[in-house]
Amino acid sequence: MTVNDDSFTNWKIREEIAESMIPLIGKLHRERDVTVLLHSRSLVNKSVVSILKTHRFARQIAGAELSVTETMPFLQALTALDLGPSQIDLGMLATMYKADERGLSVEEFTAEAVAGATGANKIERREPRDVVLYGFGRIGRLVARLLIEKAGSGNGLRLRAIVVRGGGAQDIVKRASLLRRDSIHGQFQGTITVDEENGTIVANGNAIKVIYADDPTSVDYTEYGIRDAILIDNTGKWRDREGLSRHLRPGIEKVVLTAPGKGDVPNIVHGVNHDTVKPEERILSCASCTTNAIVPPLKAMDDEYGVLRGHVETVHSFTNDQNLLDNYHKSDRRGRSAALNMVITETGAASAVAKALPDLKAKISGSSIRVPVPDVSIAILNLQLARETTREEVHDYLREVSLTSPLKRQIDFITAPDAVSSDFIGSRHASIVDAGALKVDGDNAILYLWYDNEFGYSCQVVRVVQHVSGVEYPTYPATAV
């Protein structure tokens, strides 16, 4: 048998194993609210090839490919346990099992590692929490996709309505079409139908009411059967507590803003300060996409090395607040064609760091350049550290952070030498450390952080909403804090 034959045979074996994983993963998700992960990447609703690629990706950060032959026994062990709602990382289970020297069987080790989610320890399923999207633009539609995807067993978050301004004939049909097809993020994974008579978009069985309103104070959500909902404001029109309080109408319990909040509105970066949200807080912000990209790695670096000062330069994709062609704009440069120019503009991300990381004493400055790409940006974080280090040390530290730390859902790590911006479209992490571009000289470190400023940020928004709704389930095996 030739090497080619050996490779193909091996591929077919792994393909068969991955195929057999799909119903096990699906059943755990539907019946028990268990999300199966692999190094923080969800395997729910993934194809055979996607599961194999996710396993293969582990070599980029862990140094060796993780095979389905290694993870399948742990998945099988999970199906035999009395599991409650949780997220369980097969990659972490396999990695920790290799390092364990007690001679336990896979079944014994798995039962011990996820004990917090089994038997008397397991938490009860939460009642579905209603969610309303106020605004249905770039972020609104991506958040909608994520909420529909995560409907899963029917528990957790349930998208009940979107609120938009009336757009004339066939408005609802056009909005459904924009949800169905996206020039950057591709086709919606599922089916979408429109019930024009009842003003409803039905996506994967989720009936989403389209409410037309020009003013938040004109809507009574209880008229649509909506109760105690989280309203996500994607318009950015109101950013202070007074303005956002306009959303606190009958049926709305909390308001989450997808833009930097002003005044005393808490700016929350999931993974960093989400646990500071007080239960009684009704209004909060998810800060900006750039703030979410820089704050987790900034916290990681400060925790290990100390940060004395820093500067962030963001090279940012163009957005809808710029003109396609030269035309009047209230800002000095954003009136120039976004598709033809690099545009120097301001960023509030550096000043927002203080809200998300109040214990960080370092002064962080920032600036931004908009460039002619439609999505994915890069933040160049230049830091003066409190102690000298080496490139190898920082490289290995950030790789480990991306694999095993509490920030592993926020920070990703890539070693591919030919990576470019479009490779990160659809990334669910807040930022991705480019290992090849990392520079360290004594007490100076320069981090290059890619981020999908649309989808990665939307994932962070949904994580915050899950947290404040009480439907963010614990992850096992637990990571050290």
PDB file of N, CA and C in Angstrom, residues 81-85 111 114-126 474 476:
ATOM      1  N   LEU A  81     -23.373  10.036  31.101  1.00  0.00           N
ATOM      2  CA  LEU A  81     -23.478  10.751  32.372  1.00  0.00           C
ATOM      3  C   LEU A  81     -24.805  11.495  32.486  1.00  0.00           C
ATOM      4  N   ASP A  82     -25.196  11.755  33.723  1.00  0.00           N
ATOM      5  CA  ASP A  82     -26.420  12.523  34.001  1.00  0.00           C
ATOM      6  C   ASP A  82     -26.058  14.012  33.991  1.00  0.00           C
ATOM      7  N   LEU A  83     -25.893  14.555  32.788  1.00  0.00           N
ATOM      8  CA  LEU A  83     -25.402  15.922  32.633  1.00  0.00           C
ATOM      9  C   LEU A  83     -26.526  16.949  32.693  1.00  0.00           C
ATOM     10  N   GLY A  84     -26.188  18.099  33.268  1.00  0.00           N
ATOM     11  CA  GLY A  84     -27.075  19.247  33.235  1.00  0.00           C
ATOM     12  C   GLY A  84     -26.545  20.281  32.266  1.00  0.00           C
ATOM     13  N   PRO A  85     -27.240  21.417  32.094  1.00  0.00           N
ATOM     14  CA  PRO A  85     -26.820  22.462  31.164  1.00  0.00           C
ATOM     15  C   PRO A  85     -25.379  22.904  31.429  1.00  0.00           C
ATOM     16  N   ALA A 111     -15.891  11.646  34.145  1.00  0.00           N
ATOM     17  CA  ALA A 111     -16.879  11.829  35.214  1.00  0.00           C
ATOM     18  C   ALA A 111     -16.359  12.766  36.289  1.00  0.00           C
ATOM     19  N   VAL A 114     -16.065  16.593  34.915  1.00  0.00           N
ATOM     20  CA  VAL A 114     -17.320  17.324  34.700  1.00  0.00           C
ATOM     21  C   VAL A 114     -18.298  17.114  35.846  1.00  0.00           C
ATOM     22  N   ALA A 115     -17.772  16.736  36.998  1.00  0.00           N
ATOM     23  CA  ALA A 115     -18.638  16.423  38.141  1.00  0.00           C
ATOM     24  C   ALA A 115     -19.542  17.586  38.519  1.00  0.00           C
ATOM     25  N   GLY A 116     -19.086  18.798  38.280  1.00  0.00           N
ATOM     26  CA  GLY A 116     -19.891  19.976  38.629  1.00  0.00           C
ATOM     27  C   GLY A 116     -21.146  20.121  37.796  1.00  0.00           C
ATOM     28  N   ALA A 117     -21.233  19.345  36.713  1.00  0.00           N
ATOM     29  CA  ALA A 117     -22.408  19.435  35.832  1.00  0.00           C
ATOM     30  C   ALA A 117     -23.259  18.181  35.884  1.00  0.00           C
ATOM     31  N   THR A 118     -23.014  17.318  36.864  1.00  0.00           N
ATOM     32  CA  THR A 118     -23.740  16.038  36.904  1.00  0.00           C
ATOM     33  C   THR A 118     -24.453  15.840  38.240  1.00  0.00           C
ATOM     34  N   GLY A 119     -25.433  14.954  38.206  1.00  0.00           N
ATOM     35  CA  GLY A 119     -26.124  14.542  39.420  1.00  0.00           C
ATOM     36  C   GLY A 119     -26.682  15.697  40.219  1.00  0.00           C
ATOM     37  N   ALA A 120     -26.417  15.686  41.509  1.00  0.00           N
ATOM     38  CA  ALA A 120     -26.949  16.719  42.408  1.00  0.00           C
ATOM     39  C   ALA A 120     -26.320  18.084  42.154  1.00  0.00           C
ATOM     40  N   ASN A 121     -25.165  18.096  41.490  1.00  0.00           N
ATOM     41  CA  ASN A 121     -24.477  19.372  41.234  1.00  0.00           C
ATOM     42  C   ASN A 121     -25.019  20.129  40.022  1.00  0.00           C
ATOM     43  N   LYS A 122     -25.724  19.435  39.151  1.00  0.00           N
ATOM     44  CA  LYS A 122     -26.117  20.087  37.899  1.00  0.00           C
ATOM     45  C   LYS A 122     -27.160  21.174  38.143  1.00  0.00           C
ATOM     46  N   ILE A 123     -27.070  22.217  37.330  1.00  0.00           N
ATOM     47  CA  ILE A 123     -28.027  23.308  37.437  1.00  0.00           C
ATOM     48  C   ILE A 123     -29.257  22.983  36.595  1.00  0.00           C
ATOM     49  N   GLU A 124     -30.346  23.588  36.947  1.00  0.00           N
ATOM     50  CA  GLU A 124     -31.583  23.353  36.221  1.00  0.00           C
ATOM     51  C   GLU A 124     -31.620  24.194  34.951  1.00  0.00           C
ATOM     52  N   ARG A 125     -32.341  23.705  33.983  1.00  0.00           N
ATOM     53  CA  ARG A 125     -32.529  24.479  32.760  1.00  0.00           C
ATOM     54  C   ARG A 125     -33.246  25.786  33.074  1.00  0.00           C
ATOM     55  N   ARG A 126     -32.806  26.854  32.457  1.00  0.00           N
ATOM     56  CA  ARG A 126     -33.469  28.135  32.622  1.00  0.00           C
ATOM     57  C   ARG A 126     -34.678  28.217  31.689  1.00  0.00           C
ATOM     58  N   PRO A 474     -21.895  27.086  32.854  1.00  0.00           N
ATOM     59  CA  PRO A 474     -20.464  26.916  33.161  1.00  0.00           C
ATOM     60  C   PRO A 474     -19.767  25.986  32.172  1.00  0.00           C
ATOM     61  N   TYR A 476     -16.718  23.160  31.418  1.00  0.00           N
ATOM     62  CA  TYR A 476     -15.908  22.112  32.034  1.00  0.00           C
ATOM     63  C   TYR A 476     -15.007  21.476  30.977  1.00  0.00           C
TER      64      TYR A 476
END
